[in-house]
Coordinates of C-alpha atoms in Angstrom, one line a residue:
X25 CA -67.7 50.4 15.6
X26 CA -64.1 49.4 16.0
X27 CA -61.8 48.9 13.0
X28 CA -60.1 45.8 14.3
X29 CA -61.4 42.7 16.0
X30 CA -60.4 42.3 19.6
X31 CA -57.4 40.1 20.3
X32 CA -57.6 37.6 23.1
X33 CA -54.6 38.1 25.3
X34 CA -54.7 34.3 26.1
X35 CA -53.6 32.9 22.8
X36 CA -54.3 29.2 22.3
X37 CA -51.2 28.3 20.3
X38 CA -52.1 24.6 19.7
X39 CA -55.5 25.7 18.3
X40 CA -53.7 28.3 16.1
X41 CA -51.3 25.6 14.9
X42 CA -54.2 23.3 14.0
X43 CA -56.0 26.1 12.2
X44 CA -53.0 26.9 10.1
X45 CA -52.5 23.2 9.2
X46 CA -56.2 22.9 8.3
X47 CA -56.0 26.0 6.1
X48 CA -52.9 24.6 4.2
X49 CA -54.5 21.2 3.8
X50 CA -58.0 22.4 2.7
X51 CA -56.6 24.8 0.1
X52 CA -53.7 22.6 -1.1
X53 CA -51.2 25.4 -0.4
X54 CA -48.1 23.3 -0.8
X55 CA -49.2 21.8 -4.2
X56 CA -50.3 25.3 -5.3
X57 CA -46.9 26.8 -4.4
X58 CA -45.3 24.2 -6.7
X59 CA -47.8 24.8 -9.5
X60 CA -47.3 28.5 -9.5
X61 CA -43.5 28.1 -9.9
X62 CA -43.3 25.3 -12.4
X63 CA -41.5 27.4 -15.0
X64 CA -39.1 29.0 -12.4
X65 CA -35.4 28.1 -12.0
X66 CA -35.2 24.6 -10.5
X67 CA -33.8 24.0 -7.0
X68 CA -34.0 20.3 -6.1
X69 CA -34.5 18.9 -2.6
X70 CA -34.5 15.2 -1.7
X71 CA -34.9 14.4 2.0
X72 CA -32.2 12.3 3.5
X73 CA -34.6 9.5 4.4
X74 CA -35.5 8.5 7.9
X75 CA -36.1 4.8 8.8
X76 CA -39.8 4.4 9.5
X77 CA -39.5 1.3 11.7
X78 CA -39.4 3.4 14.8
X79 CA -41.3 6.3 16.2
X80 CA -39.9 9.8 15.4
X81 CA -38.1 11.6 18.2
X82 CA -37.4 15.2 19.1
X83 CA -34.0 15.1 17.3
X84 CA -35.9 14.3 14.1
X85 CA -38.0 17.5 14.6
X86 CA -34.8 19.5 15.0
X87 CA -33.1 18.1 12.0
X88 CA -36.2 18.5 9.8
X89 CA -36.7 22.1 10.9
X90 CA -33.2 22.9 9.6
X91 CA -33.9 21.1 6.4
X92 CA -37.1 23.0 5.8
X93 CA -35.5 26.4 6.0
X94 CA -33.6 26.1 2.7
X95 CA -36.5 24.9 0.4
X96 CA -38.7 27.6 1.9
X97 CA -36.1 30.3 1.3
X98 CA -35.5 29.2 -2.2
X99 CA -39.2 29.1 -2.9
X100 CA -39.5 32.7 -1.7
X101 CA -36.6 33.8 -3.9
X102 CA -38.6 32.6 -7.0
X103 CA -37.4 29.0 -7.5
X104 CA -39.4 25.9 -8.3
X105 CA -38.5 23.6 -5.4
X106 CA -40.0 20.0 -5.6
X107 CA -39.4 18.3 -2.2
X108 CA -39.3 14.6 -2.5
X109 CA -39.7 12.6 0.7
X110 CA -38.1 9.2 1.1
X111 CA -37.9 6.2 3.4
X112 CA -34.7 4.3 4.3
X113 CA -35.9 0.7 4.3
X114 CA -32.7 -1.5 4.6
X115 CA -29.9 -2.0 6.9
X116 CA -29.1 -3.1 10.5
X117 CA -31.6 -0.8 12.2
X118 CA -34.5 -2.7 10.7
X119 CA -33.0 -6.1 11.2
X120 CA -32.0 -5.4 14.8
X121 CA -35.6 -4.2 15.6
X122 CA -37.1 -7.4 14.1
X123 CA -34.6 -9.5 16.0
X124 CA -35.8 -8.0 19.3
X125 CA -39.4 -9.0 18.3
X126 CA -38.6 -12.6 17.4
X127 CA -36.0 -13.1 20.1
X128 CA -33.0 -14.1 18.0
X129 CA -29.5 -13.5 19.3
X130 CA -27.3 -14.0 16.2
X131 CA -27.4 -14.9 12.5
X132 CA -27.6 -18.6 13.2
X133 CA -30.8 -18.0 15.1
X134 CA -32.2 -16.1 12.1
X135 CA -31.4 -18.9 9.8
X136 CA -33.1 -21.4 12.1
X137 CA -36.1 -19.0 12.2
X138 CA -36.2 -18.9 8.4
X139 CA -34.6 -16.2 6.2
X140 CA -37.7 -15.8 4.0
X141 CA -40.0 -15.2 7.0
X142 CA -37.3 -12.9 8.6
X143 CA -37.2 -10.8 5.4
X144 CA -41.0 -10.5 5.3
X145 CA -40.9 -9.3 9.0
X146 CA -38.4 -6.7 8.0
X147 CA -40.6 -5.5 5.1
X148 CA -43.6 -5.2 7.5
X149 CA -41.5 -3.4 10.1
X150 CA -40.4 -0.7 7.7
X151 CA -44.0 0.5 7.1
X152 CA -45.2 0.2 10.7
X153 CA -44.8 3.8 11.7
X154 CA -45.2 5.6 8.3
X155 CA -48.5 7.1 9.4
X156 CA -46.9 8.5 12.6
X157 CA -44.1 10.0 10.5
X158 CA -46.6 11.6 8.1
X159 CA -48.6 13.0 11.0
X160 CA -45.4 14.5 12.5
X161 CA -44.4 15.9 9.1
X162 CA -47.6 17.8 8.8
X163 CA -47.7 18.8 12.5
X164 CA -44.3 20.6 12.4
X165 CA -45.2 22.4 9.2
X166 CA -42.7 20.6 7.0
X167 CA -43.7 20.6 3.3
X168 CA -42.8 17.4 1.6
X169 CA -44.2 15.4 -1.3
X170 CA -45.2 12.3 0.8
X171 CA -47.4 10.9 -2.0
X172 CA -44.5 10.4 -4.4
X173 CA -41.9 9.4 -1.8
X174 CA -39.1 7.0 -2.8
X175 CA -38.7 3.8 -0.9
X176 CA -35.2 2.2 -0.9
X177 CA -36.8 -1.3 -0.9
X178 CA -38.8 -0.8 -4.1
X179 CA -37.5 -2.5 -7.3
X180 CA -36.9 0.8 -9.2
X181 CA -34.7 2.1 -6.4
X182 CA -32.8 -1.2 -6.0
X183 CA -32.2 -1.2 -9.8
X184 CA -30.7 2.3 -9.5
X185 CA -28.3 1.0 -6.9
X186 CA -27.1 -1.8 -9.2
X187 CA -26.8 0.9 -12.0
X188 CA -24.6 2.9 -9.7
X189 CA -22.4 -0.1 -8.9
X190 CA -22.1 -0.7 -12.6
X191 CA -20.8 2.8 -13.1
X192 CA -18.3 2.3 -10.3
X193 CA -17.2 -1.0 -11.9
X194 CA -16.7 0.6 -15.3
X195 CA -14.5 3.3 -13.7
X196 CA -12.4 0.6 -11.9
X197 CA -13.6 2.0 -8.6
X198 CA -15.3 -1.3 -7.4
X199 CA -13.1 -4.1 -6.1
X200 CA -13.0 -7.1 -3.9
X201 CA -10.2 -7.7 -1.4
X202 CA -9.3 -9.3 1.9
X203 CA -8.9 -6.3 4.2
X204 CA -9.1 -5.9 8.0
X205 CA -12.4 -4.3 8.7
X206 CA -14.5 -3.6 11.8
X207 CA -16.7 -6.6 12.3
X208 CA -19.7 -7.1 14.7
X209 CA -19.7 -10.7 15.9
X210 CA -23.3 -10.5 17.0
X211 CA -24.7 -9.0 13.8
X212 CA -22.2 -11.1 11.8
X213 CA -21.2 -8.3 9.4
X214 CA -18.5 -5.8 8.7
X215 CA -19.2 -2.1 9.2
X216 CA -18.2 1.0 7.4
X217 CA -15.8 3.6 8.8
X218 CA -18.8 6.0 9.3
X219 CA -20.7 3.3 11.3
X220 CA -17.7 2.6 13.5
X221 CA -17.4 6.3 14.3
X222 CA -20.9 6.3 15.8
X223 CA -20.3 3.6 18.4
X224 CA -17.3 4.4 20.6
X225 CA -17.7 3.7 24.3
X226 CA -15.3 3.8 27.2
X227 CA -14.1 0.2 28.0
X228 CA -11.9 -1.1 30.7
X229 CA -9.4 -3.4 29.0
X230 CA -6.1 -5.1 29.9
X231 CA -2.9 -3.2 29.4
X232 CA -0.2 -5.9 29.1
X233 CA 3.5 -5.8 28.7
X234 CA 4.7 -9.2 27.3
X235 CA 8.2 -10.7 27.1
X236 CA 9.4 -12.1 23.7
X237 CA 12.7 -14.0 24.5
X238 CA 15.4 -13.5 21.7
X239 CA 16.5 -16.6 20.0
X240 CA 19.1 -15.1 17.6
X241 CA 20.1 -11.6 16.6
X242 CA 22.8 -9.6 14.8
X243 CA 22.9 -7.1 17.6
X244 CA 25.6 -7.8 20.2
X245 CA 24.2 -8.7 23.6
X246 CA 20.7 -9.4 22.5
X247 CA 20.9 -13.2 22.9
X248 CA 19.3 -14.1 26.2
X249 CA 17.4 -10.8 26.4
X250 CA 13.7 -10.3 26.0
X251 CA 12.0 -7.9 23.7
X252 CA 9.0 -6.2 25.4
X253 CA 5.8 -5.4 23.5
X254 CA 2.6 -3.7 24.9
X255 CA -0.9 -4.6 23.9
X256 CA -4.5 -3.9 25.0
X257 CA -5.8 -6.9 23.1
X258 CA -4.1 -10.0 24.7
X259 CA -6.4 -12.3 22.8
X260 CA -4.6 -11.4 19.6
X261 CA -1.3 -12.7 21.0
X262 CA -2.5 -16.2 19.9
X263 CA -2.1 -15.0 16.3
X264 CA 1.3 -13.2 16.8
X265 CA 3.5 -13.5 13.8
X266 CA 6.0 -10.7 14.2
X267 CA 7.3 -7.7 16.1
X268 CA 7.7 -4.3 14.5
X269 CA 10.2 -1.6 15.5
X270 CA 10.9 2.0 14.2
X271 CA 14.0 1.8 12.0
X272 CA 15.4 5.2 12.9
X273 CA 14.6 5.3 16.7
X274 CA 17.1 4.3 19.3
X275 CA 16.7 1.1 21.4
X276 CA 18.4 0.0 24.5
X277 CA 19.1 -3.0 26.6
X278 CA 18.1 -2.5 30.3
X279 CA 19.0 -4.6 33.3
X280 CA 15.8 -4.8 35.4
X281 CA 16.4 -7.0 38.4
X282 CA 18.0 -10.2 37.1
X283 CA 16.8 -10.0 33.5
X284 CA 17.7 -7.9 30.4
X285 CA 14.8 -6.2 28.6
X286 CA 14.8 -4.4 25.2
X287 CA 12.7 -1.3 24.6
X288 CA 12.9 2.0 22.8
X289 CA 15.1 4.5 24.6
X290 CA 12.3 7.1 24.6
X291 CA 10.0 4.6 26.4
X292 CA 12.4 3.0 28.8
X293 CA 10.2 4.0 31.7
X294 CA 7.6 1.6 30.5
X295 CA 9.4 -1.5 31.8
X296 CA 10.4 -0.1 35.2
X297 CA 9.2 2.7 37.5
X298 CA 12.8 3.8 37.9
X299 CA 13.7 5.4 34.5
X300 CA 17.4 5.2 35.5
X301 CA 17.5 1.4 35.4
X302 CA 20.9 0.3 34.4
X303 CA 21.5 0.5 30.6
X304 CA 23.8 -2.2 29.2
X305 CA 26.1 -0.8 26.4
X306 CA 25.2 1.9 23.9
X307 CA 21.9 2.3 22.2
X308 CA 21.3 1.0 18.7
X309 CA 18.9 1.8 15.9
X310 CA 15.8 -0.2 15.4
X311 CA 17.0 -1.1 11.9
X312 CA 19.8 -3.1 13.5
X313 CA 17.2 -5.5 15.1
X314 CA 15.5 -6.3 11.8
X315 CA 15.7 -10.1 11.3
X316 CA 16.1 -10.8 15.0
X317 CA 14.2 -14.1 15.8
X318 CA 12.3 -14.6 19.0
X319 CA 10.3 -17.2 20.8
X320 CA 6.6 -17.1 19.9
X321 CA 4.2 -16.6 22.7
X322 CA 2.2 -19.6 21.5
X323 CA 3.3 -22.6 19.5
X324 CA 0.2 -22.9 17.2
X325 CA 1.7 -21.2 14.2
X326 CA 4.4 -23.0 12.1
X327 CA 7.8 -21.4 12.1
X328 CA 9.1 -20.0 8.8
X329 CA 9.5 -16.4 7.9
X330 CA 7.4 -15.6 11.0
X331 CA 8.4 -14.6 14.6
X332 CA 11.1 -12.2 13.7
X333 CA 11.5 -8.4 13.9
X334 CA 10.6 -6.1 11.0
X335 CA 10.7 -2.3 10.6
X336 CA 7.4 -0.5 10.2
X337 CA 6.7 3.2 9.7
X338 CA 3.6 3.2 12.0
X339 CA 5.6 2.3 15.2
X340 CA 5.1 5.3 17.6
X341 CA 7.1 6.6 20.5
X342 CA 3.9 8.0 22.1
X343 CA 3.1 5.0 24.3
X344 CA 4.0 1.4 24.8
X345 CA 7.5 0.2 24.4
X346 CA 8.4 1.1 20.8
X347 CA 8.0 -2.6 19.9
X348 CA 4.7 -3.6 18.4
X349 CA 3.1 -7.0 18.5
X350 CA 1.7 -7.9 15.1
X351 CA -1.2 -10.2 14.2
X352 CA -2.0 -9.8 10.5
X353 CA -5.5 -11.3 10.9
X354 CA -6.6 -8.6 13.3
X355 CA -4.9 -5.3 12.2
X356 CA -4.9 -3.4 8.9
X357 CA -1.2 -2.2 9.4
X358 CA -0.2 -5.7 10.5
X359 CA -1.8 -7.2 7.4
X360 CA 0.0 -4.8 5.1
X361 CA 3.3 -5.7 6.7
X362 CA 2.5 -9.4 6.7
X363 CA 1.8 -9.3 3.0
X364 CA 5.1 -7.6 2.4
X365 CA 6.9 -10.2 4.5
X366 CA 5.1 -13.2 3.1
X367 CA 3.4 -14.1 6.4
X368 CA 0.2 -16.2 6.5
X369 CA -3.1 -14.8 7.9
X370 CA -3.6 -16.9 10.9
X371 CA -7.2 -16.5 12.3
X372 CA -8.3 -18.8 15.1
X373 CA -11.6 -16.9 15.6
X374 CA -14.9 -17.8 14.1
X375 CA -17.6 -15.4 12.8
X376 CA -19.2 -15.2 16.3
X377 CA -16.0 -13.9 17.8
X378 CA -15.2 -17.2 19.6
X379 CA -11.9 -19.1 19.4
X380 CA -11.8 -22.2 17.2
X381 CA -9.8 -25.4 17.5
X382 CA -6.8 -23.6 16.1
X383 CA -6.4 -21.8 19.5
X384 CA -5.2 -23.3 22.8
X385 CA -7.7 -25.7 24.3
X386 CA -8.5 -23.6 27.4
X387 CA -10.0 -20.8 25.3
X388 CA -11.8 -22.8 22.6
X389 CA -15.4 -21.7 22.3
X390 CA -14.8 -18.6 24.4
X391 CA -15.6 -15.0 23.2
X392 CA -12.2 -13.4 22.5
X393 CA -12.5 -10.5 24.9
X394 CA -13.7 -12.8 27.6
X395 CA -10.5 -14.9 27.1
X396 CA -8.1 -12.1 27.9
X397 CA -7.7 -13.0 31.6
X398 CA -7.1 -16.7 30.9
X399 CA -4.5 -15.8 28.3
X400 CA -2.7 -13.4 30.6
X401 CA -2.7 -16.0 33.4
X402 CA -1.2 -18.6 31.0
X403 CA 1.5 -16.1 30.0
X404 CA 2.2 -15.3 33.6
X405 CA 2.6 -19.0 34.5
X406 CA 5.1 -19.4 31.7
X407 CA 7.1 -16.3 32.7
X408 CA 6.1 -14.4 29.6
X409 CA 4.0 -11.6 31.2
X410 CA 6.1 -8.7 32.6
X411 CA 3.2 -6.6 33.8
X412 CA -0.6 -6.3 33.4
X413 CA -3.1 -3.8 34.6
X414 CA -6.4 -2.3 33.5
X415 CA -6.8 0.8 31.4
X416 CA -9.9 2.8 30.4
X417 CA -10.0 3.8 26.8
X418 CA -12.4 4.4 23.9
X419 CA -13.3 1.2 22.1
X420 CA -15.6 0.8 19.1
X421 CA -18.9 -0.9 19.6
X422 CA -21.7 -1.8 17.1
X423 CA -23.7 1.3 16.8
X424 CA -26.9 -0.8 16.8
X425 CA -26.5 -3.7 19.2
X426 CA -23.6 -2.3 21.3
X427 CA -21.4 -5.4 21.0
X428 CA -17.7 -4.7 21.0
X429 CA -16.3 -4.7 17.5
X430 CA -13.5 -6.9 16.4
X431 CA -11.1 -6.2 13.5
X432 CA -10.9 -9.2 11.1
X433 CA -9.3 -9.8 7.8
X434 CA -12.3 -10.7 5.7
X435 CA -13.2 -10.7 2.0
X436 CA -15.4 -7.7 1.1
X437 CA -16.4 -5.4 -1.7
X438 CA -15.0 -1.8 -1.6
X439 CA -15.4 1.5 -3.4
X440 CA -12.0 2.9 -4.2
X441 CA -12.8 6.3 -2.6
X442 CA -9.1 7.0 -2.1
X443 CA -8.6 7.2 -5.8
X444 CA -10.9 10.3 -5.9
X445 CA -9.7 12.0 -2.7
X446 CA -8.5 15.1 -4.5
X447 CA -11.9 15.4 -6.3
X448 CA -13.7 15.1 -3.0
X449 CA -11.5 17.7 -1.4
X450 CA -12.0 20.1 -4.3
X451 CA -15.8 19.6 -4.2
X452 CA -15.8 20.3 -0.5
X453 CA -14.3 23.8 -1.3
X454 CA -17.5 24.6 -3.2
X455 CA -19.8 23.9 -0.2
X456 CA -21.0 26.7 1.9
X457 CA -20.7 25.2 5.4
X458 CA -22.5 26.4 8.5
X459 CA -20.7 26.6 10.8
X460 CA -17.8 27.3 8.5
X461 CA -15.2 25.4 10.7
X462 CA -16.7 22.1 9.6
X463 CA -15.3 22.6 6.0
X464 CA -11.7 22.2 7.0
X465 CA -12.4 20.7 10.4
X466 CA -14.4 17.6 11.1
X467 CA -15.7 17.0 7.5
X468 CA -12.5 18.1 5.8
X469 CA -10.3 16.0 8.0
X470 CA -12.6 13.0 7.3
X471 CA -12.2 13.5 3.6
X472 CA -8.5 14.0 3.8
X473 CA -8.1 10.8 5.8
X474 CA -10.8 8.7 4.1
X475 CA -10.2 5.0 3.5
X476 CA -11.8 2.8 0.8
X477 CA -15.5 2.4 1.5
X478 CA -16.5 -1.1 2.6
X479 CA -19.8 -1.9 1.0
X480 CA -20.4 -5.5 1.9
X481 CA -22.9 -6.4 4.6
X482 CA -23.2 -10.1 5.4
X483 CA -26.9 -9.8 6.3
X484 CA -30.3 -10.7 4.8
X485 CA -32.5 -7.6 4.4
X486 CA -31.0 -5.3 1.8
X487 CA -29.4 -5.0 -1.6
X488 CA -27.2 -8.1 -1.9
X489 CA -23.5 -7.8 -2.6

């Protein structure tokens, strides 16, 4: 008689896996592990909730395996570790999935379909794959309290969100403002900084150098010259209200052929391949050009304090010409300078990203990025385009529908996260990061450079704000 049972060298791992799962289920091993430790030191785990309107993928298995390590370890070191599952029910992922089903292309289509019916479709979509997620959870050996899961669409959870907003309001951390924010013209909503970071793709866009003829200036020899600015968004030139220079950088007048062009000395090569193009007179600081008036590229904005040169700290000598075209409706830095200078916010673009009647007739109704070539051709015909080519560069797209994002000045609600930046950085120092370079690298840099959190979503399925 042998002491041990024979071991089959051909192990059936799937059968072994099912046997272990059956053993855990039949004996309630997870529930028993919690019962035995009810009086032990508490270590809380809430699952960062997946969205259950789609089937789980291999990346979910990987992420959940990492998550499971820590509750198990804490359980084995004598802690009571309740592990609450959750479901993320709101947001663009759910809405975009439903839009695919009903064939809508934008918010107007949704409104024609019926908002109430659309919301009910979203609610049904959220629960569609819950059973598949629960099956996966058990199959990979992840212990979670699925019976007491939290759902972000349930009234008690929504109430907690409003409670949190109330706390932010009472601490003067919640405010409404017109800020330039990343906006998806297809989804019809602004996106947070975190969402924008998820959607960068390589785009081939125009790289245009545009002439801005000088009308009057305090700098000798500038009358009759043209300031040159560079842009990769020609469509924003329709909203041009000013040009920005670096106050302490040197600028020069260059004779290129039969014209005189003005650029930063450090970037003189941007206007001619021959960097030794004849310089006229000595260089002068950018501050000397402040107040210089120039001819607007388009005549759809009333003259006043606009269409003149201002100084701005963000002007870089890394690329371009050292002269920056400014459209306050479409750039955060532009908007800040525009407010300082008393400029209007001129926005000739509607909420679908198409030009309105405030724009030149030939681009009305055209999606802005599709209008670039027509705008450049118009500038070329009027002698305002110095040079245009194509450049490949990373450009933000909607992380859900892949539409190119636009930057709009729009009213929205924000959390004043910048007011708590030092608190956030201090809290980060208490986190034990793996790998450790994340602490002062990707995550630390994000905290150090965080901007106020845009909460508003101009959509239908979610907590309204």
